[in-house]
mmCIF file of C-alpha atoms in Angstrom:
data_model
loop_
_atom_site.group_PDB
_atom_site.id
_atom_site.type_symbol
_atom_site.label_atom_id
_atom_site.label_comp_id
_atom_site.label_asym_id
_atom_site.label_seq_id
_atom_site.Cartn_x
_atom_site.Cartn_y
_atom_site.Cartn_z
ATOM 1 C CA MET A 1 -0.169 0.102 -0.023
ATOM 2 C CA GLN A 2 1.024 3.114 -1.221
ATOM 3 C CA ARG A 3 1.847 5.407 1.631
ATOM 4 C CA THR A 4 1.734 8.924 1.437
ATOM 5 C CA GLU A 5 3.059 12.161 3.521
ATOM 6 C CA PRO A 6 0.727 14.875 5.547
ATOM 7 C CA ILE A 7 -0.395 18.400 4.568
ATOM 8 C CA PRO A 8 1.654 21.112 6.144
ATOM 9 C CA ALA A 9 -0.195 22.950 8.383
ATOM 10 C CA TYR A 10 0.637 26.577 6.143
ATOM 11 C CA ALA A 11 -0.478 24.451 2.571
ATOM 12 C CA GLN A 12 -4.345 23.958 4.597
ATOM 13 C CA SER A 13 -4.401 27.231 5.764
ATOM 14 C CA PRO A 14 -7.103 29.312 3.654
ATOM 15 C CA ASP A 15 -4.838 32.124 4.844
ATOM 16 C CA ILE A 16 -1.830 31.701 3.220
ATOM 17 C CA LEU A 17 -2.401 32.345 -1.291
ATOM 18 C CA VAL A 18 -0.387 30.065 -3.389
ATOM 19 C CA GLY A 19 1.864 32.326 -5.682
ATOM 20 C CA PRO A 20 2.158 31.852 -9.868
ATOM 21 C CA ALA A 21 4.704 29.666 -11.518
ATOM 22 C CA HIS A 22 5.229 33.001 -14.121
ATOM 23 C CA SER A 23 7.035 35.952 -11.691
ATOM 24 C CA ALA A 24 4.694 38.743 -10.594
ATOM 25 C CA VAL A 25 6.706 41.502 -12.331
ATOM 26 C CA SER A 26 5.442 42.800 -15.500
ATOM 27 C CA TRP A 27 7.776 43.862 -17.797
ATOM 28 C CA GLY A 28 6.351 44.648 -20.729
ATOM 29 C CA ALA A 29 4.393 47.811 -18.019
ATOM 30 C CA VAL A 30 7.885 48.496 -16.786
ATOM 31 C CA ILE A 31 9.376 48.789 -20.120
ATOM 32 C CA ALA A 32 6.641 51.200 -21.715
ATOM 33 C CA GLY A 33 7.179 53.320 -17.819
ATOM 34 C CA ALA A 34 10.387 53.238 -18.358
ATOM 35 C CA VAL A 35 10.347 54.838 -22.420
ATOM 36 C CA ILE A 36 7.823 57.132 -22.133
ATOM 37 C CA ALA A 37 9.739 58.751 -18.552
ATOM 38 C CA ALA A 38 12.955 58.953 -20.832
ATOM 39 C CA ALA A 39 11.070 60.766 -23.327
ATOM 40 C CA LEU A 40 8.474 62.776 -21.145
ATOM 41 C CA THR A 41 11.788 64.058 -18.807
ATOM 42 C CA ALA A 42 13.914 65.107 -22.138
ATOM 43 C CA THR A 43 10.597 66.661 -23.430
ATOM 44 C CA LEU A 44 10.619 69.021 -19.978
ATOM 45 C CA ILE A 45 14.688 69.771 -20.335
ATOM 46 C CA ILE A 46 14.480 70.704 -23.655
ATOM 47 C CA GLY A 47 11.297 72.744 -22.405
ATOM 48 C CA GLY A 48 13.358 74.193 -19.212
ATOM 49 C CA THR A 49 16.380 74.857 -21.259
ATOM 50 C CA GLY A 50 14.610 77.460 -23.120
ATOM 51 C CA LEU A 51 12.722 78.478 -21.016
ATOM 52 C CA GLY A 52 16.166 79.081 -19.265
ATOM 53 C CA PHE A 53 18.246 81.040 -22.396
ATOM 54 C CA LEU A 54 14.745 83.832 -22.994
ATOM 55 C CA ALA A 55 15.296 84.142 -18.285
ATOM 56 C CA VAL A 56 18.745 85.344 -18.908
ATOM 57 C CA SER A 57 20.434 88.444 -20.801
ATOM 58 C CA PRO A 58 23.623 89.327 -21.525
ATOM 59 C CA TRP A 59 22.573 92.607 -20.865
ATOM 60 C CA HIS A 60 23.461 94.705 -17.679
ATOM 61 C CA SER A 61 20.006 94.510 -15.202
ATOM 62 C CA GLU A 62 18.016 92.819 -17.608
ATOM 63 C CA GLY A 63 16.842 89.071 -17.194
ATOM 64 C CA ALA A 64 16.676 87.345 -13.778
ATOM 65 C CA SER A 65 19.962 86.772 -11.487
ATOM 66 C CA GLY A 66 21.826 84.030 -10.835
ATOM 67 C CA THR A 67 20.483 83.315 -8.007
ATOM 68 C CA ALA A 68 16.781 83.238 -9.712
ATOM 69 C CA PHE A 69 18.538 80.686 -11.864
ATOM 70 C CA ALA A 70 20.572 78.349 -9.616
ATOM 71 C CA VAL A 71 16.808 78.425 -8.062
ATOM 72 C CA GLY A 72 14.133 77.926 -11.071
ATOM 73 C CA THR A 73 16.812 75.053 -12.276
ATOM 74 C CA LEU A 74 16.112 73.220 -9.326
ATOM 75 C CA VAL A 75 12.164 74.157 -8.733
ATOM 76 C CA TRP A 76 12.576 73.180 -12.904
ATOM 77 C CA LEU A 77 14.211 69.937 -12.040
ATOM 78 C CA PHE A 78 11.257 68.803 -8.965
ATOM 79 C CA VAL A 79 8.187 69.729 -11.522
ATOM 80 C CA THR A 80 10.381 67.172 -14.278
ATOM 81 C CA GLN A 81 10.201 64.334 -11.607
ATOM 82 C CA LEU A 82 6.961 65.119 -10.718
ATOM 83 C CA ILE A 83 5.840 64.898 -14.321
ATOM 84 C CA ALA A 84 7.791 62.764 -15.963
ATOM 85 C CA TYR A 85 7.472 60.277 -13.085
ATOM 86 C CA GLY A 86 4.122 60.460 -11.974
ATOM 87 C CA ILE A 87 2.744 60.069 -15.533
ATOM 88 C CA ALA A 88 5.123 56.447 -16.095
ATOM 89 C CA GLY A 89 4.096 55.573 -13.263
ATOM 90 C CA TYR A 90 0.634 56.257 -13.714
ATOM 91 C CA VAL A 91 0.303 54.253 -16.553
ATOM 92 C CA ALA A 92 2.465 51.159 -16.070
ATOM 93 C CA GLY A 93 0.170 50.665 -12.902
ATOM 94 C CA ARG A 94 -2.485 50.340 -15.670
ATOM 95 C CA LEU A 95 -1.073 48.367 -17.617
ATOM 96 C CA ARG A 96 0.444 45.198 -15.565
ATOM 97 C CA THR A 97 -1.259 41.650 -14.860
ATOM 98 C CA LYS A 98 -4.277 41.910 -12.910
ATOM 99 C CA TRP A 99 -3.646 39.955 -9.922
ATOM 100 C CA THR A 100 -6.061 38.136 -8.801
ATOM 101 C CA ASP A 101 -3.331 35.145 -6.459
ATOM 102 C CA ALA A 102 -2.628 37.942 -4.139
ATOM 103 C CA ARG A 103 -3.957 40.164 -1.575
ATOM 104 C CA GLY A 104 -4.837 43.696 -1.013
ATOM 105 C CA ASP A 105 -1.437 44.363 1.003
ATOM 106 C CA GLU A 106 0.668 42.246 -1.619
ATOM 107 C CA ILE A 107 -1.085 43.437 -4.831
ATOM 108 C CA TYR A 108 -0.139 47.196 -2.817
ATOM 109 C CA PHE A 109 3.417 45.730 -2.920
ATOM 110 C CA ARG A 110 3.782 44.528 -6.149
ATOM 111 C CA ASP A 111 2.374 47.817 -8.303
ATOM 112 C CA THR A 112 4.888 50.443 -5.562
ATOM 113 C CA ALA A 113 8.325 48.194 -6.845
ATOM 114 C CA HIS A 114 6.840 48.170 -10.432
ATOM 115 C CA GLY A 115 6.520 52.467 -10.065
ATOM 116 C CA PHE A 116 10.294 51.893 -8.603
ATOM 117 C CA LEU A 117 11.554 49.298 -12.093
ATOM 118 C CA VAL A 118 10.184 52.168 -13.782
ATOM 119 C CA TRP A 119 12.487 55.172 -11.993
ATOM 120 C CA ALA A 120 15.303 51.934 -11.521
ATOM 121 C CA LEU A 121 14.839 51.006 -15.936
ATOM 122 C CA SER A 122 14.526 54.617 -16.768
ATOM 123 C CA ALA A 123 17.286 56.310 -14.046
ATOM 124 C CA VAL A 124 19.977 54.283 -15.932
ATOM 125 C CA VAL A 125 18.858 53.619 -19.686
ATOM 126 C CA SER A 126 19.437 58.163 -19.061
ATOM 127 C CA LEU A 127 23.362 57.257 -17.676
ATOM 128 C CA VAL A 128 24.501 54.970 -19.792
ATOM 129 C CA LEU A 129 22.152 56.074 -23.321
ATOM 130 C CA LEU A 130 21.346 59.268 -23.091
ATOM 131 C CA GLY A 131 23.314 61.013 -20.566
ATOM 132 C CA THR A 132 21.236 63.128 -17.430
ATOM 133 C CA THR A 133 21.037 66.458 -17.519
ATOM 134 C CA ALA A 134 22.561 66.630 -13.198
ATOM 135 C CA ALA A 135 25.779 64.671 -14.107
ATOM 136 C CA SER A 136 26.560 67.476 -16.689
ATOM 137 C CA VAL A 137 26.199 70.783 -15.100
ATOM 138 C CA VAL A 138 28.177 68.725 -12.218
ATOM 139 C CA SER A 139 30.748 67.318 -14.976
ATOM 140 C CA GLY A 140 30.543 70.442 -16.696
ATOM 141 C CA ALA A 141 31.063 72.947 -13.153
ATOM 142 C CA SER A 142 33.552 70.194 -11.496
ATOM 143 C CA GLN A 143 36.340 71.188 -14.247
ATOM 144 C CA ALA A 144 35.917 74.227 -14.321
ATOM 145 C CA GLY A 145 36.261 74.016 -10.420
ATOM 146 C CA ALA A 146 40.161 71.674 -11.411
ATOM 147 C CA SER A 147 40.202 74.874 -13.905
ATOM 148 C CA LEU A 148 39.523 77.362 -11.492
ATOM 149 C CA ALA A 149 41.951 75.090 -9.236
ATOM 150 C CA GLY A 150 44.552 75.328 -12.014
ATOM 151 C CA SER A 151 44.754 79.137 -12.350
ATOM 152 C CA GLY A 152 44.730 79.741 -8.991
ATOM 153 C CA ALA A 153 47.559 77.130 -7.665
ATOM 154 C CA GLY A 154 49.909 78.978 -10.918
ATOM 155 C CA ALA A 155 48.765 82.090 -10.838
ATOM 156 C CA ILE A 156 52.301 83.658 -10.194
ATOM 157 C CA SER A 157 53.965 82.032 -13.112
ATOM 158 C CA ALA A 158 50.509 83.697 -15.873
ATOM 159 C CA VAL A 159 51.322 87.272 -14.732
ATOM 160 C CA ALA A 160 55.051 86.208 -15.415
ATOM 161 C CA GLY A 161 54.303 84.334 -18.789
ATOM 162 C CA GLN A 162 51.439 87.895 -19.893
ATOM 163 C CA ALA A 163 54.538 89.684 -19.014
ATOM 164 C CA ALA A 164 57.831 87.637 -20.518
ATOM 165 C CA GLY A 165 55.837 85.603 -23.761
ATOM 166 C CA GLY A 166 55.505 82.465 -21.246
ATOM 167 C CA GLY A 167 56.969 79.245 -21.637
ATOM 168 C CA GLU A 168 60.854 77.859 -22.016
ATOM 169 C CA ARG A 169 60.795 80.809 -24.761
ATOM 170 C CA SER A 170 60.625 83.126 -22.250
ATOM 171 C CA ALA A 171 62.890 81.784 -20.034
ATOM 172 C CA MET A 172 65.197 81.147 -22.414
ATOM 173 C CA ASP A 173 65.545 84.934 -23.420
ATOM 174 C CA TYR A 174 66.017 85.337 -20.103
ATOM 175 C CA LEU A 175 69.290 83.117 -19.384
ATOM 176 C CA THR A 176 70.274 84.332 -22.967
ATOM 177 C CA ASP A 177 69.854 88.664 -21.744
ATOM 178 C CA THR A 178 71.548 87.304 -18.739
ATOM 179 C CA MET A 179 74.535 85.785 -20.686
ATOM 180 C CA LEU A 180 74.451 89.442 -23.746
ATOM 181 C CA ARG A 181 74.116 91.878 -21.400
ATOM 182 C CA PRO A 182 76.992 94.501 -21.318
ATOM 183 C CA ALA A 183 78.894 95.422 -18.382
ATOM 184 C CA ASP A 184 77.701 99.255 -18.758
ATOM 185 C CA PRO A 185 74.031 98.769 -19.268
ATOM 186 C CA ALA A 186 74.258 102.367 -20.813
ATOM 187 C CA GLN A 187 75.587 100.139 -23.845
ATOM 188 C CA ALA A 188 71.685 98.763 -23.643
ATOM 189 C CA VAL A 189 69.737 102.256 -24.386
ATOM 190 C CA GLY A 190 72.251 102.429 -27.070
ATOM 191 C CA GLN A 191 71.308 98.593 -28.572
ATOM 192 C CA GLY A 192 67.342 99.970 -29.034
ATOM 193 C CA ASP A 193 64.309 99.200 -27.314
ATOM 194 C CA VAL A 194 64.938 97.102 -23.525
ATOM 195 C CA ARG A 195 61.572 96.888 -22.488
ATOM 196 C CA PRO A 196 61.328 92.997 -22.840
ATOM 197 C CA GLU A 197 64.307 92.217 -21.382
ATOM 198 C CA VAL A 198 63.277 94.252 -18.242
ATOM 199 C CA ASN A 199 59.767 92.567 -19.058
ATOM 200 C CA ARG A 200 61.939 89.226 -18.926
ATOM 201 C CA ILE A 201 63.590 89.562 -15.389
ATOM 202 C CA LEU A 202 60.266 91.649 -13.408
ATOM 203 C CA ALA A 203 58.986 88.461 -15.168
ATOM 204 C CA ARG A 204 60.879 86.167 -13.505
ATOM 205 C CA SER A 205 61.817 87.902 -10.066
ATOM 206 C CA VAL A 206 58.067 87.760 -9.847
ATOM 207 C CA ALA A 207 57.833 83.752 -11.017
ATOM 208 C CA GLN A 208 60.750 82.916 -7.867
ATOM 209 C CA GLY A 209 59.260 85.285 -5.845
ATOM 210 C CA LYS A 210 62.010 88.156 -5.171
ATOM 211 C CA LEU A 211 64.470 90.308 -7.330
ATOM 212 C CA SER A 212 68.430 88.780 -7.539
ATOM 213 C CA PRO A 213 70.903 90.454 -6.864
ATOM 214 C CA GLU A 214 72.537 91.279 -10.206
ATOM 215 C CA ASP A 215 69.165 90.862 -12.152
ATOM 216 C CA GLN A 216 68.793 94.246 -8.575
ATOM 217 C CA SER A 217 72.241 95.668 -9.713
ATOM 218 C CA TYR A 218 71.245 95.873 -13.680
ATOM 219 C CA LEU A 219 67.952 97.109 -13.449
ATOM 220 C CA VAL A 220 68.735 99.988 -10.989
ATOM 221 C CA LYS A 221 71.415 101.036 -14.047
ATOM 222 C CA LEU A 222 69.701 101.090 -17.067
ATOM 223 C CA ILE A 223 66.871 102.083 -15.202
ATOM 224 C CA SER A 224 69.268 105.223 -14.875
ATOM 225 C CA ALA A 225 70.671 105.383 -18.272
ATOM 226 C CA CYS A 226 67.377 104.973 -19.684
ATOM 227 C CA ALA A 227 65.312 107.716 -17.465
ATOM 228 C CA GLY A 228 68.534 110.114 -17.036
ATOM 229 C CA ILE A 229 67.940 109.985 -13.571
ATOM 230 C CA PRO A 230 69.845 109.351 -10.442
ATOM 231 C CA GLU A 231 70.098 104.914 -8.813
ATOM 232 C CA VAL A 232 68.361 106.717 -6.298
ATOM 233 C CA GLU A 233 65.514 107.042 -7.933
ATOM 234 C CA ALA A 234 65.793 104.405 -9.597
ATOM 235 C CA GLN A 235 66.414 101.956 -7.059
ATOM 236 C CA ARG A 236 62.778 103.412 -5.978
ATOM 237 C CA ARG A 237 61.081 102.994 -8.851
ATOM 238 C CA LEU A 238 62.442 99.332 -9.157
ATOM 239 C CA SER A 239 61.160 98.348 -5.491
ATOM 240 C CA GLN A 240 57.404 100.030 -6.449
ATOM 241 C CA VAL A 241 57.087 98.252 -9.656
ATOM 242 C CA THR A 242 58.719 95.323 -7.817
ATOM 243 C CA ALA A 243 55.569 95.297 -5.142
ATOM 244 C CA GLN A 244 53.237 96.353 -7.328
ATOM 245 C CA ALA A 245 54.026 93.340 -9.923
ATOM 246 C CA VAL A 246 53.393 91.371 -6.577
ATOM 247 C CA GLU A 247 50.538 92.059 -5.237
ATOM 248 C CA SER A 248 48.625 91.959 -8.726
ATOM 249 C CA ALA A 249 49.861 88.905 -8.953
ATOM 250 C CA GLN A 250 48.963 87.584 -5.193
ATOM 251 C CA ASP A 251 45.709 89.175 -5.840
ATOM 252 C CA LEU A 252 44.757 87.348 -8.930
ATOM 253 C CA LYS A 253 45.788 83.964 -6.703
ATOM 254 C CA LYS A 254 43.233 84.604 -4.108
ATOM 255 C CA ASN A 255 40.468 86.090 -6.725
ATOM 256 C CA ALA A 256 40.532 82.092 -8.584
ATOM 257 C CA LYS A 257 41.174 80.622 -5.379
ATOM 258 C CA GLU A 258 38.166 81.925 -4.421
ATOM 259 C CA ALA A 259 36.156 81.680 -7.735
ATOM 260 C CA ALA A 260 37.574 78.096 -7.472
ATOM 261 C CA ASP A 261 35.803 77.219 -4.199
ATOM 262 C CA ALA A 262 32.683 78.864 -4.723
ATOM 263 C CA ALA A 263 32.332 76.758 -8.025
ATOM 264 C CA ARG A 264 33.065 73.523 -5.914
ATOM 265 C CA LYS A 265 29.560 75.534 -3.725
ATOM 266 C CA ALA A 266 27.678 75.707 -6.544
ATOM 267 C CA ALA A 267 28.427 71.455 -7.297
ATOM 268 C CA ALA A 268 28.907 70.799 -4.524
ATOM 269 C CA ALA A 269 25.106 71.998 -4.202
ATOM 270 C CA PHE A 270 23.537 71.370 -7.688
ATOM 271 C CA SER A 271 24.212 66.906 -6.932
ATOM 272 C CA LEU A 272 23.069 67.183 -3.304
ATOM 273 C CA TRP A 273 19.440 68.725 -4.749
ATOM 274 C CA ALA A 274 19.506 67.674 -8.228
ATOM 275 C CA PHE A 275 20.271 63.640 -5.520
ATOM 276 C CA ALA A 276 17.211 65.183 -3.968
ATOM 277 C CA SER A 277 15.303 64.877 -7.391
ATOM 278 C CA LEU A 278 15.941 61.206 -8.018
ATOM 279 C CA LEU A 279 14.594 60.483 -4.533
ATOM 280 C CA PHE A 280 11.728 62.300 -5.128
ATOM 281 C CA GLY A 281 11.286 61.009 -9.222
ATOM 282 C CA ALA A 282 11.041 57.816 -7.416
ATOM 283 C CA PHE A 283 8.907 58.386 -4.790
ATOM 284 C CA ILE A 284 6.566 59.566 -7.243
ATOM 285 C CA ALA A 285 6.211 56.795 -9.750
ATOM 286 C CA SER A 286 6.026 54.378 -7.335
ATOM 287 C CA PHE A 287 2.882 55.990 -5.489
ATOM 288 C CA ALA A 288 1.611 56.752 -9.197
ATOM 289 C CA ALA A 289 1.604 53.406 -9.786
ATOM 290 C CA THR A 290 0.110 52.080 -6.882
ATOM 291 C CA ILE A 291 -2.879 54.641 -8.001
ATOM 292 C CA GLY A 292 -3.259 53.125 -11.385
ATOM 293 C CA GLY A 293 -3.029 49.844 -10.237
ATOM 294 C CA ARG A 294 -5.707 50.654 -7.767
ATOM 295 C CA ALA A 295 -7.424 52.003 -11.085
ATOM 296 C CA ARG A 296 -6.455 48.318 -13.609
ATOM 297 C CA ASP A 297 -8.419 46.333 -10.364
ATOM 298 C CA LEU A 298 -11.325 48.542 -10.306
#
């Protein structure tokens, strides 16, 4: 006689429903919702870009201020998430397969999961294939900040390059001037324009932070010969000009660092707000899917 195994107690309970063999995920509805979300997001971003161009103006005291433009961008970002993922989540909830073997709380969970899958799939597709506006802006801001930081670190060298022509050529010109420098600086006056040589000497002094004694002695005599003034007055002029050059280089370095820091803070703030908007979009898609699911089951 064949022995039969007893039926487990959990299988005998009428409150426990055994799920179907197939998956409870309606991938067709999820994919349709993700496509709708991506299309609406792209459309709204393009529209927001047009509104942004209308709001700004190259003319002074016209158009929106920088603060207003930034706030408007963030508001539009949240509006985009609300509209795109609200519609996409609702459509996915309406299109999903009707579950006849699940209880109310299980249906609510599945609808929420479908909305979240719509958001996740749309976000992944946008990041991989299209690139999101948030990623583009953050990347551009980061590159700008890095560029400004590099400018700040090399601000003194930049001033030197502007004065002397810049680069290795300037250094070689300075060495050439040193080799061909006459014993009597007055002879250099009669050989032509001495301003390029003076520029190279001053540029090197600004880059190194000080003027060498040899260059200082030479410039004092050269200024005295060119301007026809005593060496004491020439020394005073040289000290004054050198101090102004160093101060200008320090101001440029400070301004570049401040600009880099402002760009860093702006990029960080936008990244955090973009992160919040993405979470908002996930919530909207999940909630809208439950509304669409309830309408589907009516």
